[in-house]
C-alpha cells in the first residue's frame, strides 16, 4: 500500500510516520509537509534514509504541488494531519488557518477525487464541538454533539470536516474523520501547554497559566492516537466520524503541578496570567463508538505517560534546544510578559 501523510514533520504526524513505518514496513509512505515553524525534520532523522519513505516539501493548499504529487505517486490512502494547530496563534492571525485548514483540505479532497483513493482520512479535533460547562461532569462529546466552535482554529477545523462530509455525500469519496482530544508525548512543539511547562520549569522560568487554571483538557498519549487512526484506516466505515479519547480529564493546574513534582521544582514558579480570549472551559470525549465498533482502547495511563514524556524531554534536549531560537523566541516574547 502507498500512504500519503500530510503534516508528517509536526507533532502527531511525526509520531504517526514513525509508528506506521515500524508497524507496516511493507508499505510505501510519502510525507508532504510545508515545514512551517511547527515542522521539524529532526523528528524524522532516524527514518529518513529508509527506502520506503519519501519526504516532499510542499503546501497542501497549492493545487499544482498536490496534483503533481498525486499524478506521480497515485496514493492508495491519504491521512491529512497538516494544519495550523495552535489556538493562540489563530486568535492573533486567523488567515493562515483558513488557508491551510480549509483550502488545503479542499485541495487534498479534489486530488483524492481526481486520482481516486481507497480512503481519505481527516485528522480533526474535539475542539469542533466547542466546550462543556465545568460543573456538568456528566456531559461528554459524542459523534452526535453539534459542531459549535469557539476560536478561528476550531472554526477552520469544523469547516474542513464539513467539506470532507460533503465530498462523501456529493461525490461518494471514501472518507473517514477522527476527532481526538488533547495529545501529549514526544516531539510536541514547545508552544503547547505540556512541553512549554516542562521546558520552562527545567529553566527555572515562570509558568504562565491562563485564568485560574481550572479549564479542563482530556489528555491522550500520541501513540494511542496513532493506534486509533490505524484501526480506523483498517476497519472504520466510510463516511463515519470517530471520537478518540481516554477519559483523562485534568485541570491545567493539575497538569502543571504534576510536571513540577516530577521535575522537583517549586509551585512558586506558577504565574496566573490573562486568560485566553474565548477560552474553552472543558473538553471530554465519549469514546464508546471506537471502543465498541473497532475494539480500540488506550494503553497509556496519564500519570505514567506524563512522567515518561518529562523523561523524554530530559533526554532529548537537542531536539527542543534547536527550536528555542529565532521565530520561537519572538513568539514567546510577544505572547508572555512573565
Ligand atoms: P503541528 O502544528 O505540530 O504540526 C502541523 C504540521 O503541518 C507541521 O509539520 C507543519 O509544517 C505542517 N503544515 C502546516 N501547514 C501546512 C501546509 N499548508 N501544507 C503542508 N504542511 C503544512 O500539529 P499537531 O499538533 O501535530 O496536529 C496535527 C493534526 O492533529 C492537526 O490537524 C490538528 O488539528 C489535529 N489535532 C491535534 C491535537 C493536539 O493535541 N495536538 C489533538 C487533536 C487533533
Ligand atoms: O483538544 C485538541 C486540541 O488540543 C487540538 O485540536 C489543538 O491543535 C491543540 O493545540 C490543543 O489545543 P489546546 O488549546 O487545548 O492546547 P494548548 O496546549 O494550547 O492549551 C492547553 C490548555 O492550557 C488550554 O486550556 C490553555 C492552557 N494554557 C496553554 C498555554 C500554551 C495555559 O494555561 N498557558 C499556556 O501558556
Coordinates of C-alpha atoms and ligand atoms in Angstrom, one line a residue:
X1 CA 0.0 0.0 0.0
X2 CA 1.1 3.6 -0.7
X3 CA 0.1 6.0 2.1
X4 CA 0.4 9.8 1.8
X5 CA 0.7 11.5 5.1
X6 CA 0.5 15.3 5.2
X7 CA 2.0 17.3 8.1
X8 CA 4.3 14.4 9.0
X9 CA 7.0 16.7 10.2
X10 CA 4.7 18.0 13.0
X11 CA 4.0 16.5 16.4
X12 CA 1.3 13.9 15.8
X13 CA 2.1 13.4 12.1
X14 CA 5.7 12.8 13.0
X15 CA 4.8 10.2 15.6
X16 CA 2.4 8.6 13.1
X17 CA 5.2 8.3 10.5
X18 CA 7.4 6.5 13.0
X19 CA 4.5 4.3 14.1
X20 CA 3.4 3.4 10.6
X21 CA 6.9 2.6 9.3
X22 CA 7.6 0.5 12.3
X23 CA 4.3 -1.5 12.1
X24 CA 3.9 -1.6 8.3
X25 CA 7.4 -2.0 6.8
X26 CA 5.9 -3.3 3.6
X27 CA 4.1 0.0 2.9
X28 CA 5.4 3.0 0.9
X29 CA 5.0 6.2 2.9
X30 CA 5.2 9.7 1.4
X31 CA 5.3 12.7 3.8
X32 CA 4.1 16.0 2.3
X33 CA 4.9 18.9 4.7
X34 CA 5.4 22.6 4.1
X35 CA 7.9 22.8 7.1
X36 CA 6.2 25.8 8.7
X37 CA 7.6 26.9 12.1
X38 CA 5.9 23.8 13.5
X39 CA 7.5 21.3 11.1
X40 CA 10.8 19.8 12.1
X41 CA 12.8 17.2 10.1
X42 CA 14.9 16.4 13.2
X43 CA 11.9 14.4 14.3
X44 CA 12.3 12.1 11.3
X45 CA 16.1 11.7 11.3
X46 CA 16.1 8.0 12.2
X47 CA 13.9 7.0 9.3
X48 CA 14.8 9.5 6.6
X49 CA 17.0 7.0 4.7
X50 CA 14.5 4.1 4.6
X51 CA 13.9 3.1 1.0
X52 CA 10.1 3.0 1.5
X53 CA 10.0 6.6 2.9
X54 CA 9.9 9.8 0.9
X55 CA 9.8 13.4 2.1
X56 CA 8.3 16.1 -0.1
X57 CA 8.3 19.7 0.9
X58 CA 5.1 21.5 -0.2
X59 CA 1.9 23.2 0.6
X60 CA -1.3 21.3 0.7
X61 CA -3.2 24.4 -0.3
X62 CA -1.1 24.7 -3.5
X63 CA -3.1 22.8 -6.2
X64 CA -0.2 22.4 -8.6
X65 CA 2.1 20.8 -6.0
X66 CA -0.6 18.5 -4.7
X67 CA -1.9 17.4 -8.2
X68 CA 1.6 16.8 -9.5
X69 CA 2.3 14.6 -6.5
X70 CA -0.9 12.7 -6.9
X71 CA -0.3 12.3 -10.6
X72 CA 3.2 10.9 -9.9
X73 CA 2.5 8.8 -6.8
X74 CA -1.2 7.8 -7.0
X75 CA -1.5 7.1 -3.3
X76 CA -4.0 4.5 -2.0
X77 CA -4.6 6.2 1.2
X78 CA -4.4 9.9 2.4
X79 CA -4.1 10.9 6.0
X80 CA -4.3 14.7 6.5
X81 CA -2.6 15.9 9.6
X82 CA -1.3 19.1 8.0
X83 CA -2.7 22.1 9.8
X84 CA -2.1 25.3 11.6
X85 CA -2.8 23.9 15.0
X86 CA -2.2 26.5 17.8
X87 CA -5.3 28.2 19.2
X88 CA -3.4 31.2 20.5
X89 CA -1.8 31.9 17.1
X90 CA -5.3 31.6 15.4
X91 CA -6.6 34.3 17.8
X92 CA -3.8 36.7 16.6
X93 CA -3.8 35.8 12.9
X94 CA -6.6 33.6 11.5
X95 CA -5.7 33.9 7.9
X96 CA -3.1 31.1 7.6
X97 CA -5.6 28.8 9.5
X98 CA -8.2 29.3 6.8
X99 CA -5.8 28.8 4.0
X100 CA -4.2 25.6 5.3
X101 CA -7.0 24.0 7.3
X102 CA -9.9 24.8 4.9
X103 CA -8.5 25.5 1.5
X104 CA -5.7 22.9 2.0
X105 CA -8.3 20.2 2.9
X106 CA -10.3 21.1 -0.2
X107 CA -7.3 20.8 -2.5
X108 CA -6.5 17.3 -1.0
X109 CA -10.1 16.3 -1.4
X110 CA -10.1 17.4 -5.1
X111 CA -6.9 15.5 -5.8
X112 CA -8.3 12.4 -4.0
X113 CA -11.3 12.6 -6.3
X114 CA -9.3 13.2 -9.4
X115 CA -6.8 10.3 -8.7
X116 CA -9.3 8.0 -6.8
X117 CA -8.0 6.9 -3.4
X118 CA -9.3 3.9 -1.4
X119 CA -9.5 6.1 1.7
X120 CA -9.2 9.8 2.6
X121 CA -8.8 10.2 6.4
X122 CA -9.2 13.7 8.0
X123 CA -7.5 14.3 11.3
X124 CA -9.9 16.5 13.2
X125 CA -10.2 17.6 16.8
X126 CA -12.6 17.6 19.7
X127 CA -12.5 21.4 19.6
X128 CA -15.1 21.3 16.8
X129 CA -17.7 20.5 19.4
X130 CA -17.0 23.7 21.4
X131 CA -16.8 23.3 25.2
X132 CA -18.7 21.8 28.1
X133 CA -19.5 23.5 31.4
X134 CA -17.1 22.8 34.2
X135 CA -19.9 21.9 36.7
X136 CA -21.5 19.3 34.4
X137 CA -19.2 16.3 34.8
X138 CA -21.9 14.1 33.4
X139 CA -21.6 15.6 29.9
X140 CA -19.3 14.3 27.1
X141 CA -18.8 14.9 23.4
X142 CA -20.3 12.2 21.3
X143 CA -20.2 12.0 17.5
X144 CA -23.8 13.4 17.5
X145 CA -22.8 16.6 19.5
X146 CA -23.5 19.6 17.2
X147 CA -20.5 21.5 15.9
X148 CA -20.2 24.7 17.9
X149 CA -16.8 26.3 17.6
X150 CA -15.0 29.0 19.7
X151 CA -11.7 30.0 18.1
X152 CA -10.7 30.7 14.5
X153 CA -8.7 27.5 14.8
X154 CA -11.6 25.3 15.7
X155 CA -13.9 27.1 13.2
X156 CA -11.4 26.3 10.4
X157 CA -11.2 22.6 11.6
X158 CA -15.0 22.3 11.7
X159 CA -15.2 23.9 8.2
X160 CA -12.8 21.2 6.9
X161 CA -14.9 18.4 8.5
X162 CA -18.0 19.7 6.7
X163 CA -16.1 19.8 3.4
X164 CA -14.9 16.2 3.9
X165 CA -18.5 15.1 4.6
X166 CA -19.7 17.0 1.6
X167 CA -17.2 15.1 -0.7
X168 CA -18.6 11.9 0.7
X169 CA -22.2 12.7 0.1
X170 CA -21.8 14.5 -3.2
X171 CA -19.0 12.6 -4.9
X172 CA -19.0 9.3 -2.9
X173 CA -15.4 9.9 -1.8
X174 CA -14.5 7.1 0.7
X175 CA -13.7 9.3 3.7
X176 CA -13.4 8.9 7.5
X177 CA -12.9 11.6 10.1
X178 CA -11.4 11.2 13.6
X179 CA -11.9 13.8 16.4
X180 CA -9.3 13.4 19.1
X181 CA -8.8 15.1 22.5
X182 CA -5.5 16.8 23.5
X183 CA -2.4 14.7 22.7
X184 CA 0.8 14.6 24.7
X185 CA 4.1 12.7 24.2
X186 CA 7.5 13.0 22.4
X187 CA 8.2 15.7 19.7
X188 CA 5.4 18.0 21.0
X189 CA 6.2 21.6 19.9
X190 CA 7.1 23.7 22.9
X191 CA 4.4 26.4 22.5
X192 CA 1.7 23.9 23.7
X193 CA 0.9 23.6 27.4
X194 CA 2.8 20.4 28.4
X195 CA 6.1 20.9 26.6
X196 CA 6.1 24.6 27.3
X197 CA 5.8 24.0 31.1
X198 CA 8.4 21.2 31.1
X199 CA 11.0 23.3 29.4
X200 CA 10.3 26.5 31.4
X201 CA 10.3 24.5 34.7
X202 CA 13.7 23.0 33.7
X203 CA 15.0 26.5 33.0
X204 CA 13.6 27.8 36.4
X205 CA 11.3 30.2 34.4
X206 CA 7.8 31.3 35.4
X207 CA 4.9 29.0 34.2
X208 CA 2.1 31.1 32.7
X209 CA -1.3 29.6 33.5
X210 CA -4.2 31.3 31.8
X211 CA -7.1 32.5 34.1
X212 CA -7.5 30.4 37.2
X213 CA -6.1 27.2 35.7
X214 CA -9.4 25.4 36.2
X215 CA -10.0 24.7 32.5
X216 CA -10.1 21.0 31.8
X217 CA -8.5 19.1 29.0
X218 CA -8.8 15.4 28.2
X219 CA -5.3 14.0 27.6
X220 CA -4.4 11.1 25.3
X221 CA -0.9 9.8 24.6
X222 CA 0.0 10.4 21.0
X223 CA 0.8 6.7 20.4
X224 CA -2.7 5.8 21.5
X225 CA -4.0 8.3 18.9
X226 CA -1.8 6.7 16.2
X227 CA -3.2 3.2 17.0
X228 CA -6.7 4.6 16.8
X229 CA -6.1 6.1 13.4
X230 CA -4.6 2.7 12.3
X231 CA -7.8 1.0 13.4
X232 CA -10.0 3.5 11.6
X233 CA -7.9 3.1 8.4
X234 CA -8.2 -0.7 8.6
X235 CA -11.7 -1.3 9.9
X236 CA -13.5 2.1 10.0
X237 CA -16.7 2.5 7.9
X238 CA -16.6 5.0 5.1
X239 CA -18.5 8.3 5.8
X240 CA -18.2 7.8 9.6
X241 CA -16.8 10.1 12.3
X242 CA -14.9 8.5 15.3
X243 CA -14.2 10.3 18.5
X244 CA -10.9 9.4 20.2
X245 CA -10.2 9.9 23.9
X246 CA -9.2 8.0 27.0
X247 CA -11.2 9.7 29.9
X248 CA -8.1 11.5 31.3
X249 CA -9.6 14.8 32.3
X250 CA -7.3 17.1 34.3
X251 CA -7.4 20.8 35.1
X252 CA -4.5 22.8 33.6
X253 CA -3.3 23.5 37.2
X254 CA -3.3 19.7 38.0
X255 CA -1.1 19.1 34.9
X256 CA 1.3 21.8 35.7
X257 CA 1.6 20.8 39.3
X258 CA 2.3 17.2 38.2
X259 CA 5.1 18.4 35.9
X260 CA 6.6 20.5 38.8
X261 CA 6.5 17.5 41.1
X262 CA 8.2 15.2 38.6
X263 CA 10.9 17.8 38.0
X264 CA 11.2 18.6 41.7
X265 CA 10.6 22.3 41.1
X266 CA 8.6 24.6 43.5
X267 CA 5.0 25.6 42.8
X268 CA 6.1 29.2 43.3
X269 CA 7.1 29.1 39.6
X270 CA 3.4 29.2 38.7
X271 CA 2.2 32.6 37.5
X272 CA -1.5 33.2 36.7
X273 CA -1.8 35.4 33.6
X274 CA -4.5 37.0 31.5
X275 CA -7.0 34.4 30.2
X276 CA -7.1 33.2 26.5
X277 CA -9.9 35.0 24.6
X278 CA -12.9 32.8 24.3
X279 CA -11.1 30.1 26.3
X280 CA -12.9 26.8 26.1
X281 CA -13.7 25.5 29.6
X282 CA -13.8 21.8 29.4
X283 CA -13.3 19.1 26.7
X284 CA -14.3 15.5 27.4
X285 CA -14.6 12.8 24.8
X286 CA -17.0 9.9 24.9
X287 CA -15.0 7.2 23.0
X288 CA -17.8 4.5 23.2
X289 CA -18.1 4.2 19.4
X290 CA -14.5 3.5 18.6
X291 CA -14.2 1.2 21.6
X292 CA -17.3 -0.9 20.8
X293 CA -17.2 -0.8 16.9
X294 CA -13.4 -1.1 16.4
X295 CA -12.2 -2.6 19.6
X296 CA -9.7 0.3 20.3
X297 CA -8.7 1.1 23.8
X298 CA -5.9 3.4 25.0
X299 CA -2.8 1.7 26.6
X300 CA -1.2 4.6 28.4
X301 CA -2.1 5.7 31.9
X302 CA -1.9 9.5 32.0
X303 CA 0.2 9.8 35.2
X304 CA 3.0 7.4 34.0
X305 CA 2.7 8.7 30.4
X306 CA 3.3 12.2 31.6
X307 CA 6.4 11.1 33.6
X308 CA 7.7 9.3 30.5
X309 CA 7.1 12.4 28.5
X310 CA 9.0 14.5 31.0
X311 CA 11.8 11.9 30.8
X312 CA 11.8 12.2 27.0
X313 CA 12.3 16.0 27.2
X314 CA 15.1 15.5 29.6
X315 CA 16.9 13.1 27.3
X316 CA 16.2 15.0 24.1
X317 CA 17.4 18.5 24.9
X318 CA 19.0 18.8 21.5
X319 CA 15.6 18.3 19.8
X320 CA 13.9 21.1 21.6
X321 CA 17.0 23.2 22.2
X322 CA 17.3 23.8 18.5
X323 CA 13.7 25.1 18.3
X324 CA 14.2 27.7 21.1
X325 CA 15.7 30.2 18.7
X326 CA 14.5 32.8 16.1
X327 CA 10.8 32.7 15.4
X328 CA 10.0 30.8 18.6
X329 CA 11.8 33.4 20.8
X330 CA 9.9 36.2 19.1
X331 CA 6.6 34.4 19.6
X332 CA 7.2 33.8 23.3
X333 CA 8.3 37.4 23.8
X334 CA 5.1 38.7 22.1
X335 CA 2.8 36.3 24.0
X336 CA 4.1 36.3 27.5
X337 CA 5.3 39.0 29.8
X338 CA 6.2 36.7 32.7
Ligands
LIG1 P1 1.7 20.6 14.5 O1 1.4 22.1 14.5 O2 2.7 20.1 15.5 O3 2.1 20.1 13.0 C1 1.5 20.6 11.9 C2 2.3 20.2 10.7 O4 1.7 20.6 9.5 C3 3.7 20.8 10.7 O5 4.7 19.9 10.3 C4 3.6 21.9 9.6 O6 4.8 22.1 8.9 C5 2.6 21.2 8.6 N1 1.9 22.2 7.8 C6 1.3 23.3 8.2 N2 0.7 24.0 7.2 C7 1.0 23.2 6.1 C8 0.6 23.3 4.7 N3 -0.1 24.3 4.2 N4 1.0 22.3 3.9 C9 1.7 21.2 4.3 N5 2.1 21.1 5.6 C10 1.7 22.1 6.5 O7 0.2 20.0 14.7 P2 -0.2 18.7 15.6 O8 -0.4 19.1 17.0 O9 0.7 17.6 15.2 O10 -1.6 18.4 14.9 C11 -1.8 17.6 13.8 C12 -3.2 17.5 13.4 O11 -3.9 16.9 14.5 C13 -3.9 18.8 13.1 O12 -4.8 18.6 12.1 C14 -4.6 19.1 14.4 O13 -5.8 19.9 14.1 C15 -5.0 17.8 14.9 N6 -5.2 17.5 16.4 C16 -4.2 17.9 17.2 C17 -4.3 17.6 18.6 C18 -3.2 18.0 19.6 O14 -3.4 17.8 20.8 N7 -2.1 18.5 19.1 C19 -5.4 17.0 19.0 C20 -6.4 16.6 18.1 C21 -6.3 16.9 16.8
LIG2 O1 -8.3 19.4 22.0 C1 -7.5 19.2 20.9 C2 -6.7 20.4 20.7 O2 -5.7 20.5 21.7 C3 -6.0 20.4 19.3 O3 -7.0 20.5 18.3 C4 -5.1 21.6 19.2 O4 -4.4 21.6 17.9 C5 -4.1 21.6 20.3 O5 -3.2 22.7 20.2 C6 -4.8 21.5 21.6 O6 -5.5 22.8 21.9 P1 -5.5 23.5 23.3 O7 -5.8 24.9 23.2 O8 -6.3 22.7 24.3 O9 -3.9 23.2 23.7 P2 -2.8 24.2 24.4 O10 -1.7 23.3 24.7 O11 -2.6 25.4 23.6 O12 -3.5 24.6 25.8 C7 -4.0 23.6 26.7 C8 -4.6 24.3 27.9 O13 -3.6 25.0 28.6 C9 -5.7 25.4 27.5 O14 -6.7 25.4 28.4 C10 -4.9 26.7 27.5 C11 -3.9 26.4 28.7 N1 -2.6 27.1 28.5 C12 -1.9 27.0 27.4 C13 -0.7 27.6 27.2 C14 0.1 27.5 26.0 C15 -2.1 27.9 29.6 O15 -2.8 28.0 30.7 N2 -0.9 28.5 29.5 C16 -0.2 28.4 28.3 O16 0.9 29.1 28.3

